[in-house]
Short mmCIF file of C-alpha atoms in Angstrom, two decimals:
data_model
loop_
_atom_site.label_atom_id
_atom_site.label_comp_id
_atom_site.label_asym_id
_atom_site.label_seq_id
_atom_site.Cartn_x
_atom_site.Cartn_y
_atom_site.Cartn_z
CA MET A 207 -25.51 -1.70 3.63
CA HIS A 208 -25.04 -2.37 -0.14
CA ILE A 209 -22.32 -5.22 0.95
CA GLN A 210 -25.00 -6.33 3.55
CA SER A 211 -27.75 -6.91 1.18
CA MET A 212 -25.57 -8.52 -1.91
CA ILE A 213 -23.75 -11.45 1.10
CA SER A 214 -28.02 -11.42 2.26
CA SER A 215 -28.55 -12.49 -1.02
CA HIS A 216 -26.17 -15.23 -1.28
CA PRO A 217 -27.66 -18.77 -1.88
CA HIS A 218 -25.12 -20.11 0.47
CA VAL A 219 -26.69 -17.41 2.93
CA GLN A 220 -30.11 -17.95 2.87
CA GLY A 221 -30.77 -14.87 5.27
CA ASN A 222 -28.89 -16.79 8.05
CA THR A 223 -25.16 -13.98 7.61
CA ASN A 224 -22.74 -13.46 9.36
CA ASP A 225 -23.23 -9.66 10.74
CA ALA A 226 -19.92 -9.61 12.80
CA LEU A 227 -18.06 -11.02 8.81
CA ILE A 228 -19.88 -9.13 6.72
CA ARG A 229 -19.33 -5.57 9.26
CA ALA A 230 -15.38 -6.69 9.01
CA VAL A 231 -15.74 -7.05 5.76
CA GLN A 232 -17.35 -3.67 4.72
CA GLU A 233 -14.70 -1.77 6.93
CA ALA A 234 -11.76 -3.42 5.98
CA CYS A 235 -13.01 -1.66 2.19
CA ASP A 236 -13.63 1.38 3.94
CA CYS A 237 -10.05 1.24 5.24
CA ALA A 238 -8.68 -0.08 2.58
CA ALA A 239 -9.33 3.30 0.78
CA VAL A 240 -9.25 5.61 3.04
CA CYS A 241 -5.35 4.32 3.44
CA ARG A 242 -4.83 4.64 -0.06
CA ILE A 243 -6.28 8.62 0.45
CA CYS A 244 -4.00 9.00 3.34
CA ALA A 245 -0.95 7.55 1.49
CA ASP A 246 -1.64 9.78 -1.51
CA ALA A 247 -2.29 13.16 0.95
CA CYS A 248 0.93 12.90 3.11
CA LEU A 249 2.99 13.35 -0.26
CA GLY A 250 1.22 16.03 -0.95
CA GLU A 251 2.86 17.61 2.33
CA THR A 252 5.61 19.94 2.54
CA MET A 253 7.21 17.75 5.02
CA VAL A 254 6.60 13.92 2.98
CA ALA A 255 9.84 13.36 4.41
CA ASP A 256 9.09 12.89 8.13
CA LEU A 257 5.73 11.21 7.19
CA VAL A 258 7.71 7.90 4.58
CA GLN A 259 7.20 5.75 7.03
CA CYS A 260 3.20 6.89 7.75
CA ILE A 261 2.55 6.17 3.96
CA ARG A 262 4.96 2.73 3.14
CA LEU A 263 2.12 1.36 6.70
CA ASN A 264 -0.86 3.30 4.45
CA LEU A 265 -0.10 0.99 1.53
CA ASP A 266 1.31 -1.74 3.09
CA CYS A 267 -2.07 -1.78 5.38
CA ALA A 268 -4.51 -0.57 2.17
CA ASP A 269 -3.30 -4.09 0.06
CA VAL A 270 -3.96 -6.25 3.51
CA CYS A 271 -7.64 -5.08 4.30
CA ALA A 272 -7.69 -4.90 0.88
CA ALA A 273 -7.23 -8.95 0.68
CA ALA A 274 -9.03 -9.25 3.38
CA GLY A 275 -12.02 -8.00 2.17
CA ALA A 276 -11.80 -10.14 -1.22
CA VAL A 277 -11.52 -13.72 1.40
CA GLY A 278 -14.26 -12.86 3.86
CA ALA A 279 -15.96 -11.90 1.09
CA ARG A 280 -16.17 -14.95 -0.49
CA ARG A 281 -19.41 -17.63 0.69
CA THR A 282 -19.17 -20.18 -1.91
CA GLY A 283 -16.61 -23.51 -0.42
CA SER A 284 -15.21 -23.59 2.49
CA ASN A 285 -12.01 -21.30 3.60
CA GLU A 286 -12.58 -20.87 7.25
CA ALA A 287 -9.00 -21.27 8.51
CA VAL A 288 -7.46 -18.25 5.72
CA ILE A 289 -10.95 -16.40 6.02
CA LYS A 290 -9.13 -16.32 9.46
CA SER A 291 -6.27 -15.73 9.71
CA MET A 292 -6.60 -13.07 6.76
CA LEU A 293 -9.03 -11.35 9.06
CA GLU A 294 -5.87 -11.62 12.43
CA VAL A 295 -3.59 -9.96 10.29
CA CYS A 296 -5.12 -7.53 8.51
CA ALA A 297 -6.52 -6.52 13.01
CA ASP A 298 -2.42 -6.36 13.06
CA THR A 299 -1.77 -4.26 10.52
CA CYS A 300 -4.83 -1.64 11.01
CA ALA A 301 -3.29 -0.85 14.06
CA THR A 302 0.72 -0.25 12.77
CA CYS A 303 -0.14 1.23 10.97
CA ALA A 304 -3.52 3.13 13.53
CA ALA A 305 -0.58 3.69 15.59
CA GLU A 306 1.80 5.28 13.15
CA CYS A 307 -1.23 7.64 12.47
CA ASP A 308 -1.88 9.00 15.69
CA LYS A 309 1.88 10.24 15.20
CA HIS A 310 0.74 12.82 13.77
CA ALA A 311 -2.86 13.34 14.14
CA GLY A 312 -2.29 16.36 15.91
CA MET A 313 -0.80 17.82 12.66
CA HIS A 314 -2.92 16.17 9.52
CA GLU A 315 -6.08 15.48 9.86
CA HIS A 316 -5.65 13.17 7.65
CA CYS A 317 -4.18 10.82 9.54
CA ARG A 318 -6.19 11.56 12.60
CA LEU A 319 -9.08 9.28 10.27
CA CYS A 320 -7.58 7.91 8.94
CA ALA A 321 -6.36 6.31 11.89
CA GLU A 322 -9.77 5.71 13.70
CA ALA A 323 -10.66 3.81 10.16
CA CYS A 324 -7.96 1.18 11.28
CA ARG A 325 -9.17 1.46 14.79
CA ARG A 326 -12.86 0.47 13.76
CA CYS A 327 -11.08 -2.74 11.21
CA GLU A 328 -9.00 -3.94 13.65
CA ASP A 329 -12.24 -4.12 15.78
CA ALA A 330 -14.68 -5.28 13.11
CA CYS A 331 -11.74 -7.79 12.07
CA ARG A 332 -11.05 -8.79 15.60
CA GLU A 333 -14.63 -9.65 15.66
CA ALA A 334 -15.40 -11.58 13.01
CA ALA A 335 -12.55 -13.64 13.69
CA GLY A 336 -13.64 -14.77 17.25
CA THR A 337 -17.15 -16.41 15.54
CA ILE A 338 -15.33 -18.22 12.60
CA THR A 339 -13.43 -22.13 13.83
CA PRO A 340 -12.23 -23.27 11.40
CA SER A 341 -13.23 -27.17 10.53
CA GLN A 342 -10.30 -30.05 10.92
CA HIS A 343 -9.58 -31.45 7.81
CA MET B 1350 -18.90 9.51 3.60
CA HIS B 1351 -15.49 8.33 4.67
CA ILE B 1352 -14.05 9.19 1.31
CA GLN B 1353 -15.45 12.17 1.25
CA SER B 1354 -13.42 13.98 4.75
CA MET B 1355 -10.96 11.67 4.02
CA ILE B 1356 -10.74 13.73 0.40
CA SER B 1357 -11.92 17.28 1.83
CA SER B 1358 -8.33 17.32 4.38
CA HIS B 1359 -5.76 16.10 1.58
CA PRO B 1360 -3.31 19.48 1.02
CA HIS B 1361 -4.14 19.36 -2.28
CA VAL B 1362 -7.86 19.57 -2.27
CA GLN B 1363 -8.04 21.91 0.44
CA GLY B 1364 -12.08 21.73 0.92
CA ASN B 1365 -12.34 22.83 -3.01
CA THR B 1366 -13.73 19.12 -3.62
CA ASN B 1367 -14.68 17.63 -6.91
CA ASP B 1368 -17.41 16.15 -5.74
CA ALA B 1369 -18.47 14.32 -8.20
CA LEU B 1370 -15.16 13.38 -8.37
CA ILE B 1371 -15.31 11.89 -5.47
CA ARG B 1372 -18.71 10.49 -5.49
CA ALA B 1373 -17.53 8.46 -8.74
CA VAL B 1374 -14.74 6.85 -6.42
CA GLN B 1375 -17.08 5.77 -3.57
CA GLU B 1376 -19.26 4.08 -6.52
CA ALA B 1377 -16.23 2.60 -7.66
CA CYS B 1378 -14.69 1.13 -4.44
CA ASP B 1379 -18.44 -0.04 -3.72
CA CYS B 1380 -19.22 -1.20 -7.36
CA ALA B 1381 -15.76 -3.69 -7.36
CA ALA B 1382 -16.84 -4.77 -4.18
CA VAL B 1383 -20.55 -6.00 -4.88
CA CYS B 1384 -19.44 -7.63 -8.63
CA ARG B 1385 -17.41 -10.04 -6.32
CA ILE B 1386 -20.02 -10.77 -4.36
CA CYS B 1387 -22.09 -11.67 -7.21
CA ALA B 1388 -19.82 -13.35 -8.58
CA ASP B 1389 -19.71 -15.55 -5.54
CA ALA B 1390 -22.99 -15.56 -5.32
CA CYS B 1391 -22.73 -16.98 -8.88
CA LEU B 1392 -20.50 -19.81 -8.05
CA GLY B 1393 -23.16 -21.42 -5.70
CA GLU B 1394 -26.27 -21.26 -7.14
CA THR B 1395 -27.23 -25.02 -9.12
CA MET B 1396 -27.16 -23.06 -12.23
CA VAL B 1397 -23.80 -21.84 -12.61
CA ALA B 1398 -23.42 -23.63 -16.36
CA ASP B 1399 -25.83 -20.80 -17.17
CA LEU B 1400 -24.49 -18.01 -15.38
CA VAL B 1401 -20.28 -18.45 -16.33
CA GLN B 1402 -20.13 -14.82 -18.63
CA CYS B 1403 -22.28 -13.19 -15.53
CA ILE B 1404 -19.07 -14.88 -13.18
CA ARG B 1405 -16.16 -13.28 -15.56
CA LEU B 1406 -18.28 -10.31 -16.57
CA ASN B 1407 -18.94 -9.47 -12.29
CA LEU B 1408 -14.50 -10.53 -12.24
CA ASP B 1409 -13.71 -7.84 -14.61
CA CYS B 1410 -16.36 -5.29 -13.60
CA ALA B 1411 -14.07 -5.61 -9.45
CA ASP B 1412 -10.86 -5.74 -11.74
CA VAL B 1413 -11.45 -2.09 -13.48
CA CYS B 1414 -13.60 -0.49 -10.42
CA ALA B 1415 -11.33 -1.45 -7.97
CA ALA B 1416 -8.55 0.00 -9.85
CA ALA B 1417 -11.15 3.44 -11.63
CA GLY B 1418 -11.57 4.16 -7.56
CA ALA B 1419 -7.70 3.90 -6.66
CA VAL B 1420 -6.34 6.25 -9.37
CA GLY B 1421 -9.38 8.95 -8.45
CA ALA B 1422 -9.02 9.30 -5.10
CA ARG B 1423 -4.87 10.22 -5.48
CA ARG B 1424 -5.54 13.87 -5.79
CA THR B 1425 -1.57 14.44 -5.67
CA GLY B 1426 -0.07 15.35 -8.98
CA SER B 1427 -1.80 15.80 -12.51
CA ASN B 1428 -2.43 12.78 -13.53
CA GLU B 1429 -6.18 14.34 -15.20
CA ALA B 1430 -5.85 12.74 -18.57
CA VAL B 1431 -5.36 8.27 -17.27
CA ILE B 1432 -8.06 9.60 -14.29
CA LYS B 1433 -10.40 10.71 -17.52
CA SER B 1434 -9.71 7.63 -19.09
CA MET B 1435 -10.62 4.75 -16.72
CA LEU B 1436 -14.09 6.82 -15.24
CA GLU B 1437 -14.88 5.82 -18.86
CA VAL B 1438 -13.64 2.52 -19.16
CA CYS B 1439 -14.79 2.33 -15.58
CA ALA B 1440 -17.99 3.07 -16.75
CA ASP B 1441 -18.16 0.72 -19.81
CA THR B 1442 -17.49 -1.84 -17.94
CA CYS B 1443 -19.64 -1.09 -15.57
CA ALA B 1444 -22.65 -1.03 -17.61
CA THR B 1445 -21.83 -4.00 -20.06
CA CYS B 1446 -21.66 -5.83 -16.39
CA ALA B 1447 -25.59 -4.02 -15.72
CA ALA B 1448 -26.87 -5.78 -19.18
CA GLU B 1449 -25.40 -9.05 -18.46
CA CYS B 1450 -27.08 -9.36 -15.00
CA ASP B 1451 -29.63 -7.50 -16.01
CA LYS B 1452 -30.47 -11.28 -17.48
CA HIS B 1453 -30.69 -12.65 -14.15
CA ALA B 1454 -32.06 -10.44 -11.86
CA GLY B 1455 -34.98 -11.85 -12.23
CA MET B 1456 -34.17 -15.80 -11.03
CA HIS B 1457 -30.86 -14.27 -8.02
CA GLU B 1458 -31.27 -11.09 -6.05
CA HIS B 1459 -27.80 -10.82 -6.09
CA CYS B 1460 -27.97 -9.96 -9.71
CA ARG B 1461 -30.79 -7.33 -9.82
CA LEU B 1462 -28.46 -5.12 -6.44
CA CYS B 1463 -25.18 -6.00 -8.38
CA ALA B 1464 -26.92 -4.04 -11.81
CA GLU B 1465 -27.95 -1.66 -9.21
CA ALA B 1466 -24.53 -1.26 -8.21
CA CYS B 1467 -23.11 -1.34 -11.69
CA ARG B 1468 -25.28 1.86 -12.82
CA ARG B 1469 -24.69 4.20 -10.36
CA CYS B 1470 -21.16 3.41 -10.55
CA GLU B 1471 -22.10 3.79 -14.91
CA ASP B 1472 -23.44 7.19 -13.84
CA ALA B 1473 -21.52 8.83 -11.47
CA CYS B 1474 -18.14 7.56 -13.80
CA ARG B 1475 -20.20 9.16 -16.75
CA GLU B 1476 -20.23 12.34 -14.54
CA ALA B 1477 -16.96 13.16 -13.14
CA ALA B 1478 -15.87 12.29 -16.02
CA GLY B 1479 -17.02 15.00 -18.10
CA THR B 1480 -15.66 16.81 -15.57
CA ILE B 1481 -12.23 16.54 -15.93
CA THR B 1482 -10.63 18.62 -18.67
CA PRO B 1483 -7.53 16.90 -19.30
CA SER B 1484 -5.02 19.58 -19.78
CA GLN B 1485 -2.43 20.09 -22.70
CA HIS B 1486 1.02 18.39 -22.63
CA MET C 501 14.38 -10.94 -12.50
CA HIS C 502 12.86 -7.84 -12.96
CA ILE C 503 12.06 -7.84 -8.65
CA GLN C 504 15.57 -8.82 -8.28
CA SER C 505 16.96 -6.09 -9.88
CA MET C 506 14.66 -3.08 -8.65
CA ILE C 507 15.11 -4.55 -5.42
CA SER C 508 19.12 -5.01 -5.32
CA SER C 509 18.13 -0.98 -6.73
CA HIS C 510 16.72 -0.09 -3.03
CA PRO C 511 18.37 2.85 -1.06
CA HIS C 512 17.24 1.42 1.91
CA VAL C 513 19.02 -2.45 0.90
CA GLN C 514 22.58 -1.79 -1.72
CA GLY C 515 22.64 -4.79 -2.52
CA ASN C 516 22.50 -6.68 0.38
CA THR C 517 19.58 -8.56 -0.10
CA ASN C 518 16.88 -10.55 1.93
CA ASP C 519 17.17 -12.93 -1.28
CA ALA C 520 14.76 -16.02 0.26
CA LEU C 521 11.82 -12.50 0.28
CA ILE C 522 12.88 -12.66 -3.54
CA ARG C 523 11.79 -14.98 -4.36
CA ALA C 524 8.94 -15.50 -1.97
CA VAL C 525 7.71 -12.33 -3.96
CA GLN C 526 8.59 -13.38 -7.32
CA GLU C 527 6.69 -16.48 -6.67
CA ALA C 528 3.62 -14.62 -4.97
CA CYS C 529 3.16 -12.28 -8.04
CA ASP C 530 3.28 -15.53 -10.54
CA CYS C 531 0.87 -17.62 -9.04
CA ALA C 532 -2.23 -14.21 -8.43
CA ALA C 533 -1.80 -14.73 -12.21
CA VAL C 534 -1.96 -18.09 -12.83
CA CYS C 535 -4.45 -18.46 -9.91
CA ARG C 536 -6.52 -16.19 -11.97
CA ILE C 537 -6.18 -17.34 -14.82
CA CYS C 538 -6.93 -21.58 -13.35
CA ALA C 539 -10.21 -19.70 -12.10
CA ASP C 540 -11.20 -18.15 -15.42
CA ALA C 541 -10.39 -21.57 -17.29
CA CYS C 542 -12.00 -23.15 -14.94
CA LEU C 543 -15.06 -21.39 -15.34
CA GLY C 544 -14.53 -22.12 -18.57
CA GLU C 545 -14.88 -25.87 -18.52
CA THR C 546 -17.93 -27.84 -19.08
CA MET C 547 -17.60 -29.16 -16.14
CA VAL C 548 -17.51 -26.42 -14.07
CA ALA C 549 -20.72 -27.20 -11.53
CA ASP C 550 -17.82 -29.37 -10.58
CA LEU C 551 -14.80 -26.76 -10.32
CA VAL C 552 -16.39 -24.11 -8.34
CA GLN C 553 -14.26 -24.72 -4.48
CA CYS C 554 -11.27 -24.85 -6.95
CA ILE C 555 -12.69 -21.71 -9.13
CA ARG C 556 -13.34 -20.33 -5.23
CA LEU C 557 -9.87 -21.14 -3.56
CA ASN C 558 -8.52 -19.69 -7.22
CA LEU C 559 -9.74 -16.44 -7.16
CA ASP C 560 -9.10 -16.00 -2.27
CA CYS C 561 -5.84 -17.86 -3.83
CA ALA C 562 -5.03 -14.41 -6.22
CA ASP C 563 -6.29 -12.39 -3.91
CA VAL C 564 -4.05 -12.90 -1.15
CA CYS C 565 -0.23 -14.26 -2.81
CA ALA C 566 -1.00 -10.76 -4.29
CA ALA C 567 -1.42 -8.80 -1.34
CA ALA C 568 1.72 -10.96 0.36
CA GLY C 569 3.51 -9.91 -2.85
CA ALA C 570 2.13 -5.92 -2.56
CA VAL C 571 3.42 -5.86 1.00
CA GLY C 572 6.83 -7.64 0.67
CA ALA C 573 7.58 -6.15 -2.19
CA ARG C 574 7.98 -3.05 0.04
CA ARG C 575 12.21 -2.53 2.23
CA THR C 576 11.18 1.16 3.43
CA GLY C 577 10.45 1.17 7.40
CA SER C 578 10.29 -1.72 9.21
CA ASN C 579 6.49 -3.75 9.24
CA GLU C 580 9.02 -7.49 9.39
CA ALA C 581 5.45 -8.17 11.47
CA VAL C 582 3.19 -7.78 9.13
CA ILE C 583 5.28 -9.34 5.97
CA LYS C 584 5.58 -12.72 8.25
CA SER C 585 2.34 -13.09 9.16
CA MET C 586 1.49 -12.34 5.29
CA LEU C 587 3.90 -14.98 3.65
CA GLU C 588 2.79 -16.84 6.92
CA VAL C 589 -1.29 -17.21 4.69
CA CYS C 590 0.04 -17.07 2.00
CA ALA C 591 1.89 -20.45 2.65
CA ASP C 592 -1.33 -21.88 3.60
CA THR C 593 -3.82 -20.51 1.28
CA CYS C 594 -1.38 -21.72 -1.80
CA ALA C 595 -1.73 -25.64 -0.14
CA THR C 596 -5.32 -24.61 0.16
CA CYS C 597 -5.44 -24.08 -3.14
CA ALA C 598 -2.68 -26.19 -4.70
CA ALA C 599 -4.40 -29.56 -2.08
CA GLU C 600 -8.08 -28.94 -4.32
CA CYS C 601 -6.72 -28.73 -8.15
CA ASP C 602 -4.73 -31.54 -7.84
CA LYS C 603 -7.76 -33.29 -7.43
CA HIS C 604 -8.33 -32.06 -11.12
CA ALA C 605 -4.98 -31.96 -12.93
CA GLY C 606 -5.12 -35.26 -13.92
CA MET C 607 -8.13 -34.60 -16.54
CA HIS C 608 -7.29 -30.37 -16.88
CA GLU C 609 -3.82 -28.79 -17.45
CA HIS C 610 -4.58 -25.39 -15.61
CA CYS C 611 -5.19 -27.32 -12.65
CA ARG C 612 -1.52 -29.77 -12.76
CA LEU C 613 0.32 -26.67 -14.35
CA CYS C 614 -1.47 -24.06 -11.32
CA ALA C 615 -0.71 -26.43 -8.40
CA GLU C 616 2.14 -26.56 -9.66
CA ALA C 617 2.79 -22.88 -9.40
CA CYS C 618 1.30 -22.75 -5.46
CA ARG C 619 3.54 -25.19 -4.74
CA ARG C 620 6.49 -22.53 -5.68
CA CYS C 621 4.43 -20.50 -4.06
CA GLU C 622 3.70 -22.69 -0.86
CA ASP C 623 7.77 -23.29 -0.03
CA ALA C 624 8.93 -19.98 -0.87
CA CYS C 625 6.97 -17.95 1.51
CA ARG C 626 7.62 -20.88 3.56
CA GLU C 627 11.69 -20.17 3.69
CA ALA C 628 10.85 -16.36 3.49
CA ALA C 629 9.08 -16.31 6.36
CA GLY C 630 12.16 -17.79 8.39
CA THR C 631 14.13 -15.32 7.71
CA ILE C 632 11.54 -12.57 9.11
CA THR C 633 12.45 -11.95 13.14
CA PRO C 634 10.54 -9.19 14.25
CA SER C 635 11.92 -6.81 16.58
CA GLN C 636 9.78 -6.30 19.80
CA HIS C 637 8.23 -2.81 19.71
CA MET D 510 6.45 -18.25 -19.11
CA HIS D 511 3.76 -19.55 -16.65
CA ILE D 512 1.15 -17.40 -18.02
CA GLN D 513 2.22 -18.43 -21.57
CA SER D 514 0.75 -22.64 -20.47
CA MET D 515 -1.32 -21.80 -18.64
CA ILE D 516 -3.44 -19.35 -21.41
CA SER D 517 -2.62 -22.43 -23.23
CA SER D 518 -4.16 -24.87 -21.98
CA HIS D 519 -8.16 -23.20 -21.45
CA PRO D 520 -10.59 -24.52 -22.93
CA HIS D 521 -11.56 -21.66 -24.89
CA VAL D 522 -8.38 -21.11 -26.66
CA GLN D 523 -6.72 -24.32 -27.26
CA GLY D 524 -3.99 -23.93 -28.67
CA ASN D 525 -4.59 -21.30 -30.21
CA THR D 526 -3.33 -17.94 -28.20
CA ASN D 527 -3.43 -14.72 -28.86
CA ASP D 528 0.24 -14.32 -28.41
CA ALA D 529 0.48 -10.28 -27.93
CA LEU D 530 -2.07 -10.32 -26.18
CA ILE D 531 0.30 -12.41 -23.46
CA ARG D 532 2.80 -11.30 -24.35
CA ALA D 533 1.01 -7.80 -23.01
CA VAL D 534 -0.09 -9.58 -20.25
CA GLN D 535 2.45 -11.24 -18.76
CA GLU D 536 4.48 -7.04 -19.16
CA ALA D 537 1.54 -6.02 -17.12
CA CYS D 538 2.01 -7.62 -14.31
CA ASP D 539 5.53 -7.60 -14.57
CA CYS D 540 5.22 -3.74 -14.87
CA ALA D 541 2.73 -3.33 -11.79
CA ALA D 542 5.05 -4.92 -9.83
CA VAL D 543 8.26 -2.58 -10.82
CA CYS D 544 6.51 -0.13 -10.19
CA ARG D 545 5.31 -0.72 -6.24
CA ILE D 546 9.00 -1.44 -6.08
CA CYS D 547 9.86 1.78 -7.43
CA ALA D 548 7.64 3.73 -5.23
CA ASP D 549 9.42 2.20 -2.60
CA ALA D 550 13.05 3.22 -2.88
CA CYS D 551 11.80 7.04 -4.04
CA LEU D 552 10.14 6.78 -0.77
CA GLY D 553 13.68 5.68 1.07
CA GLU D 554 15.00 8.44 -1.08
CA THR D 555 16.53 11.03 0.73
CA MET D 556 15.81 13.94 -1.71
CA VAL D 557 12.12 12.45 -1.59
CA ALA D 558 10.63 15.46 -1.38
CA ASP D 559 11.50 15.84 -5.22
CA LEU D 560 9.81 12.15 -5.69
CA VAL D 561 7.01 12.33 -5.13
CA GLN D 562 4.80 12.55 -8.22
CA CYS D 563 6.45 9.93 -9.63
CA ILE D 564 5.42 8.10 -5.94
CA ARG D 565 1.64 9.00 -6.85
CA LEU D 566 2.34 7.36 -11.76
CA ASN D 567 4.01 4.39 -10.04
CA LEU D 568 0.93 4.04 -8.48
CA ASP D 569 -0.98 4.36 -10.60
CA CYS D 570 0.80 2.77 -13.02
CA ALA D 571 0.87 -0.76 -10.72
CA ASP D 572 -2.46 -0.09 -10.15
CA VAL D 573 -4.23 0.63 -13.70
CA CYS D 574 -1.19 -1.95 -14.53
CA ALA D 575 -3.08 -4.24 -12.18
CA ALA D 576 -6.38 -4.39 -13.25
CA ALA D 577 -5.83 -5.16 -17.29
CA GLY D 578 -3.23 -7.98 -17.02
CA ALA D 579 -6.46 -9.12 -14.81
CA VAL D 580 -8.95 -8.34 -17.43
CA GLY D 581 -6.56 -9.48 -20.29
CA ALA D 582 -6.24 -13.27 -19.03
CA ARG D 583 -10.07 -14.00 -18.77
CA ARG D 584 -10.62 -16.14 -22.18
CA THR D 585 -14.06 -16.74 -21.16
CA GLY D 586 -17.13 -14.71 -22.14
CA SER D 587 -16.33 -12.24 -25.36
CA ASN D 588 -15.76 -8.54 -23.33
CA GLU D 589 -13.49 -7.78 -25.77
CA ALA D 590 -14.50 -4.24 -25.67
CA VAL D 591 -13.62 -3.68 -22.39
CA ILE D 592 -9.69 -5.77 -22.86
CA LYS D 593 -9.22 -3.74 -25.67
CA SER D 594 -10.27 -0.32 -23.71
CA MET D 595 -7.85 -1.50 -20.92
CA LEU D 596 -5.27 -2.48 -22.66
CA GLU D 597 -4.47 1.21 -24.81
CA VAL D 598 -5.30 4.09 -20.71
CA CYS D 599 -1.86 1.14 -19.44
CA ALA D 600 -0.35 2.08 -22.70
CA ASP D 601 -1.15 4.91 -22.37
CA THR D 602 -1.15 5.13 -18.29
CA CYS D 603 2.98 3.67 -18.63
CA ALA D 604 3.95 6.45 -20.89
CA THR D 605 2.75 8.89 -18.50
CA CYS D 606 5.48 6.75 -15.71
CA ALA D 607 7.90 6.11 -18.29
CA ALA D 608 8.00 9.84 -19.07
CA GLU D 609 8.81 11.54 -15.59
CA CYS D 610 11.06 7.38 -14.79
CA ASP D 611 12.77 8.75 -17.30
CA LYS D 612 13.89 12.48 -15.63
CA HIS D 613 15.55 10.02 -12.30
CA ALA D 614 16.38 8.02 -14.66
CA GLY D 615 20.80 9.18 -13.89
CA MET D 616 20.06 9.62 -10.87
CA HIS D 617 18.61 6.29 -9.13
CA GLU D 618 19.58 3.24 -11.01
CA HIS D 619 15.32 1.73 -9.48
CA CYS D 620 14.07 4.62 -11.58
CA ARG D 621 15.92 3.72 -14.95
CA LEU D 622 15.10 -0.55 -15.21
CA CYS D 623 11.60 1.58 -14.03
CA ALA D 624 11.01 3.08 -17.23
CA GLU D 625 12.18 0.25 -19.04
CA ALA D 626 9.41 -2.37 -17.81
CA CYS D 627 7.08 0.70 -18.55
CA ARG D 628 8.12 1.66 -22.02
CA ARG D 629 8.38 -2.97 -22.96
CA CYS D 630 4.88 -2.35 -21.07
CA GLU D 631 3.65 0.14 -23.11
CA ASP D 632 4.26 -1.30 -26.12
CA ALA D 633 3.27 -4.64 -25.60
CA CYS D 634 -0.64 -2.91 -24.44
CA ARG D 635 -0.55 -1.29 -27.80
CA GLU D 636 0.83 -3.77 -30.17
CA ALA D 637 -1.93 -6.58 -28.12
CA ALA D 638 -4.76 -3.62 -28.57
CA GLY D 639 -4.14 -3.57 -32.16
CA THR D 640 -5.23 -6.76 -32.25
CA ILE D 641 -8.39 -7.49 -30.96
CA THR D 642 -11.37 -5.63 -33.07
CA PRO D 643 -15.08 -5.68 -30.58
CA SER D 644 -17.22 -7.32 -32.21
CA GLN D 645 -20.49 -5.17 -32.67
CA HIS D 646 -23.74 -5.63 -29.73
#
């Protein structure tokens, strides 16, 4: 909600927002936070040795989501090619992380919630990427 | 909301959450995103030369909030001294950024909204810092 | 140098390092720092209004390089598809930033140095991406 | 080296650099990368369950170092109070991480190297913090 109103007040936007992109930025910020917490919660489980791959994919996903959210929120200039690529990589990274978290979702609620956040972010990034047609340079 | 449910599912928390800390983590994540967008919106204003200090404080605030949110969300281990210090630095950084954004709030809606986000984050961080008593080592 | 010795000591590497990937990680970390400083130096120029696009591309490049460096440095697990994609996006982002910085290189030494750092990072990322063949899942 | 020449070319610096601060920025960037790699290397050890606290402190240290490096590198404006506070928190965080890594240094070379990087960063941050006297506002 804050991200929506902030981007709407940007001088280059003038109320003419790309709502799919705003949703992707919001989901990427949320997903980054959720993935970081899932990594830490996995570290706190007694069966941590079985969750090593999950932790690593959580951390990768957090880093990629944070970058996608930051790049997607910048409206000054016209770096559409980079925004589109980052959204696509972010969607793929979220899909990989969700698939791993799903394996542990029955046992660990944090993995179940993290898989959900990753799927929401994946969907939002794919939809937003579809709205962007990089101009030829 | 996602951060709340994620932290509640952490094995070291077991439903016994520090709600002030969760609120601070949430506000810090929001404020980081809002400050980054305000920096970019300021860059898009024709009077950008008058907003240089605002942009720089926005970027500082985004970096500090992101770190405070990340550190505050980790519940494994017991790094209370670092969490408390980061919350205090984050509150001070938010106060500085809010004071600068306030100067431009009458002219730029994004600065008005950013000052609000910074003040919410400052309050949440100060309250959360007050709940943490680092143990002696 | 530190990154080289750290990755060499990783239990999954055992001295059998991917030197192209290590170089890319190192260059991405350097380039992220250089781009952030170039953005701030541009903000300090009296002609800041002419450097808005440069600042924005600097910040995008810093965010993407930081994520590429973080993802590329993780050797636990086998997230090759994400590493390769991030290296490719990072190379493209660096190329875009270098092209913009080049326009100002005659007037601003920080832009000249930043363009060089971006080109080094672009080359290192492309070479490293070429060494990675994601396995089929 | 790149950070040194970049900051020297900043319009607000004009060759009159704070070398202690530049060294702290450089060490913080290095230490952030080293801590992230140490966290991942710890995740790759068969005895990962004994390294959970080390991983968590590595991740905290990486986040705080990254923010301290970013804030310390911005020379536009005059946010000395925040720079000084971040350098002090960074030094404390590095000290905590180094103490934990030391416990595992005999067994894991990555922990030995990480403790060294944390100590270098701690020293550089303390020295740089000592050179900064925030102005009264």
